[in-house]
Coordinates of C-alpha atoms in Angstrom, one line a residue:
M33 CA 0.0 0.0 0.0
L34 CA 2.8 2.4 0.9
F35 CA 4.7 1.6 -2.3
L36 CA 1.5 2.3 -4.4
L37 CA 1.1 5.7 -2.6
I38 CA 4.7 6.6 -3.3
R39 CA 4.3 5.7 -6.9
S40 CA 1.2 7.7 -7.3
F41 CA 3.0 10.7 -5.8
L42 CA 6.0 10.3 -8.1
S43 CA 3.9 10.1 -11.2
Q44 CA 2.5 13.6 -10.6
R45 CA 5.7 15.5 -9.7
S46 CA 9.0 16.5 -11.4
P47 CA 12.1 14.7 -10.2
Q48 CA 13.3 17.9 -8.4
Q49 CA 10.0 18.3 -6.6
V50 CA 10.0 14.7 -5.5
L51 CA 13.5 15.2 -3.9
V52 CA 12.5 18.4 -2.2
V53 CA 9.2 17.1 -0.8
G54 CA 10.8 13.7 0.1
F55 CA 13.5 15.4 2.2
L56 CA 11.0 17.7 3.8
L57 CA 8.8 14.8 4.8
L58 CA 11.8 12.9 6.2
I59 CA 12.7 15.9 8.3
V60 CA 9.2 16.4 9.6
V61 CA 8.8 12.8 10.6
G62 CA 12.3 12.8 12.2
S63 CA 11.4 16.0 14.1
I64 CA 8.3 14.5 15.5
L65 CA 10.0 11.3 16.5
L66 CA 12.9 13.2 18.2
W67 CA 10.4 15.5 20.0
L68 CA 8.6 12.5 21.6
P69 CA 9.4 12.0 25.3
V70 CA 10.7 8.5 24.5
S71 CA 13.5 10.0 22.5
S72 CA 15.0 12.0 25.3
R73 CA 16.8 11.0 28.4
D74 CA 15.2 11.7 31.8
G75 CA 15.4 15.5 32.5
H76 CA 16.5 16.4 29.0
D77 CA 13.2 17.1 27.2
I78 CA 13.8 19.3 24.1
S79 CA 11.6 21.8 22.3
F80 CA 10.2 21.1 18.9
H81 CA 12.5 23.8 17.5
D82 CA 15.5 21.9 18.8
A83 CA 14.1 18.6 17.5
L84 CA 13.6 20.2 14.1
F85 CA 17.1 21.5 14.0
T86 CA 18.6 18.2 15.0
A87 CA 16.4 16.2 12.5
T88 CA 17.4 18.6 9.7
S89 CA 21.1 18.3 10.7
A90 CA 20.8 14.5 10.6
V91 CA 18.8 14.2 7.3
C92 CA 21.1 16.8 5.6
V93 CA 24.1 14.9 7.2
T94 CA 25.5 18.1 8.6
G95 CA 26.2 17.4 12.3
L96 CA 25.6 20.8 13.7
T97 CA 23.9 20.4 17.1
V98 CA 22.2 22.7 19.6
V99 CA 22.0 20.0 22.2
P100 CA 24.6 17.3 23.0
T101 CA 23.6 14.1 21.2
G102 CA 24.7 11.4 23.7
Q103 CA 23.6 13.3 26.8
T104 CA 20.2 14.5 25.5
F105 CA 18.8 11.6 23.5
S106 CA 17.8 8.1 24.7
L107 CA 18.7 4.9 22.9
F108 CA 15.5 5.3 20.8
G109 CA 16.3 8.9 19.9
Q110 CA 19.9 7.9 18.9
I111 CA 18.6 5.1 16.7
V112 CA 16.2 7.5 15.0
M113 CA 19.1 9.9 14.4
M114 CA 21.1 7.0 12.9
I115 CA 18.3 6.1 10.5
L116 CA 17.9 9.7 9.5
V117 CA 21.6 10.0 8.8
Q118 CA 21.6 6.8 6.8
M119 CA 18.6 7.8 4.7
G120 CA 19.9 11.4 4.3
G121 CA 23.4 10.2 3.3
I122 CA 22.5 7.5 0.8
G123 CA 19.3 9.3 -0.3
F124 CA 15.7 8.3 0.5
M125 CA 15.0 7.5 -3.1
T126 CA 18.0 5.1 -3.2
M127 CA 16.6 3.4 -0.1
T128 CA 13.1 3.3 -1.4
T129 CA 14.2 1.8 -4.7
W130 CA 16.4 -0.7 -3.0
F131 CA 13.5 -2.0 -0.9
A132 CA 11.4 -2.1 -4.1
L133 CA 14.0 -4.2 -5.9
A134 CA 14.2 -6.5 -2.9
L135 CA 10.5 -7.0 -3.1
G136 CA 10.7 -7.7 -6.8
K137 CA 9.0 -4.5 -7.9
R138 CA 9.6 -3.0 -11.3
I139 CA 11.3 0.5 -11.4
S140 CA 9.5 2.9 -13.7
L141 CA 11.1 5.5 -16.0
K142 CA 9.9 8.3 -13.7
E143 CA 11.5 6.7 -10.7
R144 CA 14.7 6.3 -12.7
L145 CA 14.7 10.0 -13.5
I146 CA 14.4 10.9 -9.9
I147 CA 17.2 8.6 -8.9
K148 CA 19.3 10.1 -11.7
E149 CA 18.7 13.5 -10.2
S150 CA 19.4 12.5 -6.6
L151 CA 22.7 10.8 -7.6
N152 CA 23.8 13.6 -10.0
Q153 CA 24.0 11.1 -12.9
A154 CA 24.1 12.3 -16.5
N155 CA 21.6 9.7 -17.8
T156 CA 19.4 6.8 -16.6
E157 CA 21.6 4.1 -18.2
G158 CA 22.6 1.5 -15.6
I159 CA 20.9 3.4 -12.8
V160 CA 19.3 0.4 -11.1
R161 CA 22.7 -1.4 -11.2
L162 CA 24.3 1.6 -9.6
I163 CA 21.6 1.6 -6.8
R164 CA 22.5 -2.0 -5.9
K165 CA 26.2 -1.0 -5.8
V166 CA 25.5 2.1 -3.7
V167 CA 23.6 0.2 -1.0
L168 CA 25.9 -2.8 -1.0
Y169 CA 29.0 -0.6 -0.9
S170 CA 27.6 1.5 2.0
L171 CA 26.6 -1.5 4.1
V172 CA 30.0 -3.3 3.6
V173 CA 32.1 -0.2 4.4
E174 CA 29.9 0.7 7.4
S175 CA 29.9 -2.8 8.8
A176 CA 33.6 -3.2 8.5
A177 CA 34.2 0.1 10.2
A178 CA 31.7 -0.7 12.9
L179 CA 33.6 -3.9 13.7
L180 CA 36.9 -2.1 13.9
F181 CA 35.5 0.6 16.2
A182 CA 33.9 -2.1 18.3
L183 CA 37.2 -3.9 18.7
R184 CA 38.8 -0.6 19.8
W185 CA 36.1 0.0 22.4
Y186 CA 35.5 -3.6 23.5
S187 CA 37.8 -3.4 26.6
E188 CA 36.2 -0.1 27.7
M189 CA 32.5 -0.8 27.2
G190 CA 31.9 -4.4 26.8
P191 CA 30.7 -6.2 23.6
A192 CA 27.1 -4.9 23.3
K193 CA 27.8 -1.2 23.9
A194 CA 31.0 -1.3 21.9
L195 CA 29.2 -2.8 18.9
Y196 CA 26.4 -0.2 19.2
Y197 CA 28.9 2.7 19.5
G198 CA 30.8 1.3 16.6
L199 CA 27.7 1.1 14.4
F200 CA 26.5 4.6 15.3
H201 CA 29.9 6.3 14.7
S202 CA 30.5 4.3 11.5
V203 CA 27.2 5.4 10.0
S204 CA 27.7 9.0 11.2
I205 CA 31.3 9.4 10.0
F206 CA 30.8 7.5 6.6
N207 CA 27.8 9.6 5.8
N208 CA 29.8 12.7 6.8
A209 CA 27.3 13.6 9.5
G210 CA 29.8 14.1 12.4
F211 CA 27.5 13.2 15.3
D212 CA 29.2 11.5 18.2
L213 CA 27.9 10.1 21.5
F214 CA 30.9 11.1 23.6
G215 CA 30.2 14.8 23.9
G216 CA 33.4 15.5 22.0
L217 CA 36.3 13.4 20.6
G218 CA 39.1 15.2 22.4
A219 CA 40.1 12.0 24.2
Y220 CA 41.0 10.3 20.8
V221 CA 43.4 13.0 19.5
N222 CA 46.3 10.5 20.0
D223 CA 44.3 7.4 19.1
V224 CA 45.9 6.0 15.9
P225 CA 43.3 3.3 15.2
F226 CA 40.3 5.7 15.6
N227 CA 41.9 8.4 13.5
I228 CA 42.9 6.1 10.7
V229 CA 39.6 4.4 10.4
S230 CA 37.8 7.7 10.6
I231 CA 39.9 9.3 7.8
V232 CA 39.3 6.3 5.5
L233 CA 35.6 6.4 6.2
I234 CA 35.4 10.2 5.6
L235 CA 37.3 9.9 2.3
L236 CA 35.3 6.9 1.1
G237 CA 32.0 8.7 1.8
G238 CA 33.3 12.0 0.3
V239 CA 34.4 10.7 -3.2
G240 CA 30.9 9.7 -4.2
F241 CA 29.2 6.5 -5.2
I242 CA 29.9 7.1 -8.9
V243 CA 33.6 7.1 -8.2
M244 CA 33.5 4.1 -6.0
S245 CA 31.5 2.2 -8.8
D246 CA 34.3 3.1 -11.2
L247 CA 37.0 1.9 -8.7
I248 CA 35.1 -1.4 -8.2
D249 CA 34.8 -1.9 -12.0
Y250 CA 38.4 -1.0 -12.8
R251 CA 39.6 -4.6 -12.8
R252 CA 37.1 -5.3 -15.6
T253 CA 37.2 -2.0 -17.5
R254 CA 40.8 -0.9 -17.0
R255 CA 39.8 2.7 -17.3
F256 CA 38.5 5.6 -15.3
S257 CA 36.0 8.2 -16.4
L258 CA 37.0 11.8 -16.5
H259 CA 34.8 12.5 -13.5
T260 CA 36.6 9.9 -11.5
K261 CA 40.0 11.2 -12.5
V262 CA 39.1 14.7 -11.5
V263 CA 37.6 13.7 -8.2
L264 CA 40.4 11.4 -7.1
V265 CA 43.2 13.8 -8.1
F266 CA 41.8 17.0 -6.8
S267 CA 40.5 15.3 -3.6
G268 CA 43.9 13.9 -3.0
L269 CA 45.6 17.2 -3.6
L270 CA 43.2 19.1 -1.3
F271 CA 43.5 16.5 1.4
A272 CA 47.3 16.6 1.3
F273 CA 47.5 20.4 1.1
G274 CA 44.9 20.9 3.8
G275 CA 46.8 18.6 6.2
F276 CA 50.0 20.5 5.5
V277 CA 48.4 23.9 6.1
I278 CA 46.7 22.9 9.4
F279 CA 49.9 21.2 10.6
L280 CA 51.9 24.3 9.8
F281 CA 49.5 26.8 11.3
E282 CA 48.7 24.9 14.5
Y283 CA 52.1 23.3 15.2
T284 CA 53.0 25.7 18.0
N285 CA 49.4 26.6 19.1
P286 CA 49.5 25.7 22.9
V287 CA 45.8 25.0 23.1
T288 CA 45.5 22.7 20.1
F289 CA 48.6 20.9 18.7
G290 CA 51.2 22.5 21.0
Q291 CA 51.2 19.8 23.6
L292 CA 51.1 16.9 21.1
G293 CA 54.1 14.9 19.8
D294 CA 55.1 15.4 16.2
G295 CA 53.4 12.2 15.1
S296 CA 50.1 13.1 16.8
K297 CA 50.3 16.6 15.3
L298 CA 50.6 15.1 11.8
L299 CA 47.8 12.6 12.4
S300 CA 45.5 15.2 13.8
A301 CA 46.3 17.7 11.0
F302 CA 45.3 15.1 8.3
F303 CA 42.3 14.0 10.4
H304 CA 40.9 17.5 10.4
S305 CA 41.8 18.0 6.7
A306 CA 39.7 15.0 5.9
S307 CA 36.9 16.1 8.1
L308 CA 36.7 19.4 6.3
R309 CA 35.4 17.6 3.2
S310 CA 32.0 17.4 5.1
S311 CA 32.4 15.2 8.1
G312 CA 32.6 17.8 10.9
T313 CA 34.3 15.4 13.4
S314 CA 37.1 17.0 15.4
T315 CA 39.5 15.9 18.1
V316 CA 40.6 19.4 19.1
D317 CA 38.6 22.6 19.9
I318 CA 38.0 24.3 16.6
S319 CA 37.3 27.6 18.3
S320 CA 40.8 27.5 19.8
M321 CA 42.6 27.3 16.5
R322 CA 44.4 30.2 15.0
Q323 CA 42.3 32.6 12.9
A324 CA 44.4 31.7 9.8
T325 CA 43.5 28.1 10.3
Q326 CA 39.9 28.8 10.8
F327 CA 39.7 31.0 7.6
F328 CA 41.5 28.3 5.6
M329 CA 38.9 25.7 7.0
I330 CA 36.1 28.0 5.8
I331 CA 37.5 27.9 2.2
V332 CA 37.9 24.1 2.2
M333 CA 34.4 23.6 3.7
F334 CA 32.9 25.8 1.0
I335 CA 34.5 23.6 -1.7
G336 CA 33.2 20.5 -0.1
A337 CA 33.2 16.9 -1.4
A338 CA 32.3 15.2 -4.7
P339 CA 29.0 15.1 -6.5
G340 CA 26.8 12.1 -5.7
S341 CA 28.5 11.7 -2.3
T342 CA 27.4 12.2 1.3
G343 CA 29.2 15.6 1.4
G344 CA 28.1 19.1 0.5
G345 CA 29.7 22.4 -0.6
I346 CA 30.0 23.6 -4.2
K347 CA 31.7 20.3 -5.0
I348 CA 35.3 19.4 -5.8
T349 CA 34.5 19.1 -9.5
T350 CA 33.2 22.6 -9.6
F351 CA 36.4 23.9 -8.0
A352 CA 38.5 21.9 -10.5
V353 CA 36.6 23.3 -13.5
L354 CA 37.1 26.9 -12.1
L355 CA 40.8 26.3 -11.7
A356 CA 41.1 24.9 -15.2
A357 CA 39.2 27.9 -16.6
V358 CA 41.4 30.4 -14.8
W359 CA 44.6 28.5 -16.0
T360 CA 43.2 28.5 -19.5
L361 CA 42.6 32.3 -19.5
L362 CA 46.1 33.0 -17.9
R363 CA 47.7 31.0 -20.7
G364 CA 45.8 32.7 -23.4
R365 CA 44.1 29.5 -24.6
E366 CA 40.6 29.1 -25.9
D367 CA 39.6 25.6 -24.7
V368 CA 39.4 24.6 -21.1
V369 CA 41.1 21.2 -20.8
L370 CA 41.3 18.6 -18.0
F371 CA 43.2 15.4 -18.5
R372 CA 43.3 15.9 -22.2
N373 CA 39.6 16.3 -22.4
R374 CA 38.0 19.6 -23.6
L375 CA 35.3 20.9 -21.4
S376 CA 32.2 22.6 -22.9
K377 CA 31.5 26.2 -22.1
D378 CA 28.1 25.2 -20.6
L379 CA 30.1 23.2 -18.0
V380 CA 32.2 26.3 -17.1
Y381 CA 29.0 28.4 -16.9
K382 CA 27.5 25.9 -14.5
A383 CA 30.6 25.9 -12.3
V384 CA 30.6 29.7 -12.2
T385 CA 26.8 29.7 -11.4
F386 CA 27.1 27.2 -8.6
T387 CA 30.0 29.1 -7.1
M388 CA 28.2 32.5 -7.2
V389 CA 25.0 31.1 -5.9
G390 CA 26.9 29.4 -3.1
L391 CA 28.7 32.6 -2.2
A392 CA 25.3 34.4 -2.0
L393 CA 23.9 31.7 0.2
V394 CA 26.8 32.2 2.6
I395 CA 27.2 36.0 2.5
V396 CA 23.6 37.0 3.1
P397 CA 22.9 34.7 6.1
T398 CA 26.2 35.7 7.6
M399 CA 25.3 39.3 7.4
I400 CA 21.9 38.6 9.0
L401 CA 23.2 36.4 11.7
S402 CA 25.8 39.1 12.5
V403 CA 22.9 41.3 13.6
T404 CA 20.7 38.7 15.3
E405 CA 23.4 36.6 17.1
S406 CA 26.2 37.3 19.5
G407 CA 29.6 36.2 18.5
S408 CA 32.5 37.3 16.3
F409 CA 32.1 37.8 12.6
L410 CA 34.6 35.0 11.8
S411 CA 32.7 32.5 14.1
I412 CA 29.4 33.4 12.5
L413 CA 30.9 33.1 9.0
F414 CA 32.5 29.7 10.0
D415 CA 29.2 28.2 11.2
T416 CA 27.2 29.6 8.3
V417 CA 29.6 28.0 5.8
S418 CA 29.6 24.8 7.9
A419 CA 25.8 24.7 7.6
Y420 CA 25.7 25.4 3.9
G421 CA 28.5 22.8 3.2
T422 CA 26.7 20.3 5.5
V423 CA 30.0 19.9 7.4
G424 CA 29.1 20.2 11.1
H425 CA 32.2 22.0 12.5
S426 CA 31.3 24.8 14.8
M427 CA 33.0 27.7 16.5
G428 CA 30.3 27.9 19.1
V429 CA 27.5 29.9 17.3
A430 CA 25.4 26.8 16.8
N431 CA 24.6 26.0 20.5
E432 CA 21.9 26.2 23.1
D433 CA 22.0 30.0 23.1
L434 CA 21.3 30.3 19.3
S435 CA 18.1 32.3 18.9
G436 CA 15.0 30.8 17.3
F437 CA 15.5 32.9 14.2
G438 CA 19.1 31.8 14.0
K439 CA 18.1 28.1 14.3
T440 CA 15.5 28.5 11.6
L441 CA 17.9 30.3 9.2
L442 CA 20.5 27.5 9.7
V443 CA 17.8 24.9 9.2
I444 CA 17.0 26.4 5.8
L445 CA 20.7 26.7 4.9
M446 CA 21.4 23.1 5.7
F447 CA 18.4 22.0 3.6
V448 CA 19.4 24.1 0.6
G449 CA 23.0 23.0 1.0
R450 CA 22.1 19.3 1.0
L451 CA 19.7 19.4 -2.0
G452 CA 21.6 22.0 -3.9
P453 CA 20.3 25.5 -4.8
V454 CA 19.8 24.6 -8.5
T455 CA 17.7 21.5 -7.7
L456 CA 15.6 23.6 -5.3
A457 CA 15.2 26.4 -7.9
Y458 CA 14.0 23.8 -10.6
A459 CA 11.6 22.4 -8.1
L460 CA 10.0 25.8 -7.4
H461 CA 10.0 26.9 -11.0
N462 CA 8.9 23.8 -12.9
K463 CA 8.3 25.2 -16.3
K464 CA 9.6 23.9 -19.6
Q465 CA 12.4 26.0 -21.0
R466 CA 11.6 27.6 -24.3
K467 CA 14.2 27.7 -26.9
T468 CA 15.4 31.3 -27.7
L469 CA 14.5 32.1 -31.3
F470 CA 16.9 35.0 -31.6
R471 CA 20.3 36.3 -30.3
Y472 CA 21.2 39.8 -29.2
P473 CA 24.1 41.5 -30.8
E474 CA 27.5 40.9 -29.2
G475 CA 28.6 43.7 -26.8
K476 CA 32.1 44.7 -25.5
I477 CA 32.9 45.3 -21.8
I478 CA 36.3 46.1 -20.4
I479 CA 37.3 43.5 -17.8
G480 CA 40.2 43.9 -15.4

């Protein structure tokens, strides 16, 4: 019955509208469940506003919190959050389709179009096969990481609690959500197994399911798509460069890396470089870092992860196209080229559009929150970019003292950041584009 209702809804809406409404429904249901008394620990009842903020942060795999997760929510509430994170990270349409396939249901063309939109695919070819890979890949990676975490915590918690904590943090970190049940991960700044497993989880979740599908099929195809090459190379460069910059800036900071050994400093630097892709997990106090480090983190969070991944931001591919376009202009060339492939001008226009829209969605809320909230401009900018990039790092603006208006604004920003501003715009303006029958004369403007 539920499947028939879902199909009826899908048949009457555009793919973009289905994604928007689906995520909204997931957030509303999650908010109600987290608001129930059974979801809170004794003496920690939360308001519906806080429940809405937490549910949005979970579905949009952001990780920003206005209440401490482990201390506020009961086992039931934590499980609800874990399910919301899983469905938000993989995508509710991916989960719905996977259940339909498991029940032997046929996937219609309309549903394939919606899945294509949700996974940022160019076409519907092989989309069902990709769904199977996405779910299987996610479950295998999360299960393996959960066991490794459980082995790490077995002696401290016992088998049952260690396995549960391992599962929760595996789902949270792989989906780049960043929620933790410890009230902070400062105790694990020197913990090599936890840091290494977390870094691998973050990177695997951040490269995207399309890239992972290419990696899995490489033994058969012996080739990578241009998308995969761009994501892997630029993600690796950004990860390495980010680790070096954080290590350099924080090396002598007495309240972050200063008291650590050189090995722990290096490990922590690369852990935080990975977490900037969209994870939001941290083992040191972000607000105690130097301003140069914090500003660099803002830039990396704005860039974000890969398309079709659990991460946010303008995407690493957008950043790569912009760099290639700048390099082309500086060299006086006409064609934008990446890995011996010429990029169309439409692709460059899209990259510029996504970047400019992203900047607007960061600048305007930052200016507004600078008026309505207390806190330094840098901390407000940091948390705003973190919300838009669905990262989850915070310099303290997103906390219990955040005003109702501020919470609402960040909720909207997390929602837009997870879906993407262009998808949201198409959902609100669902009219067929008309072909322009004429062109204006070319004009000349002096630039630079």
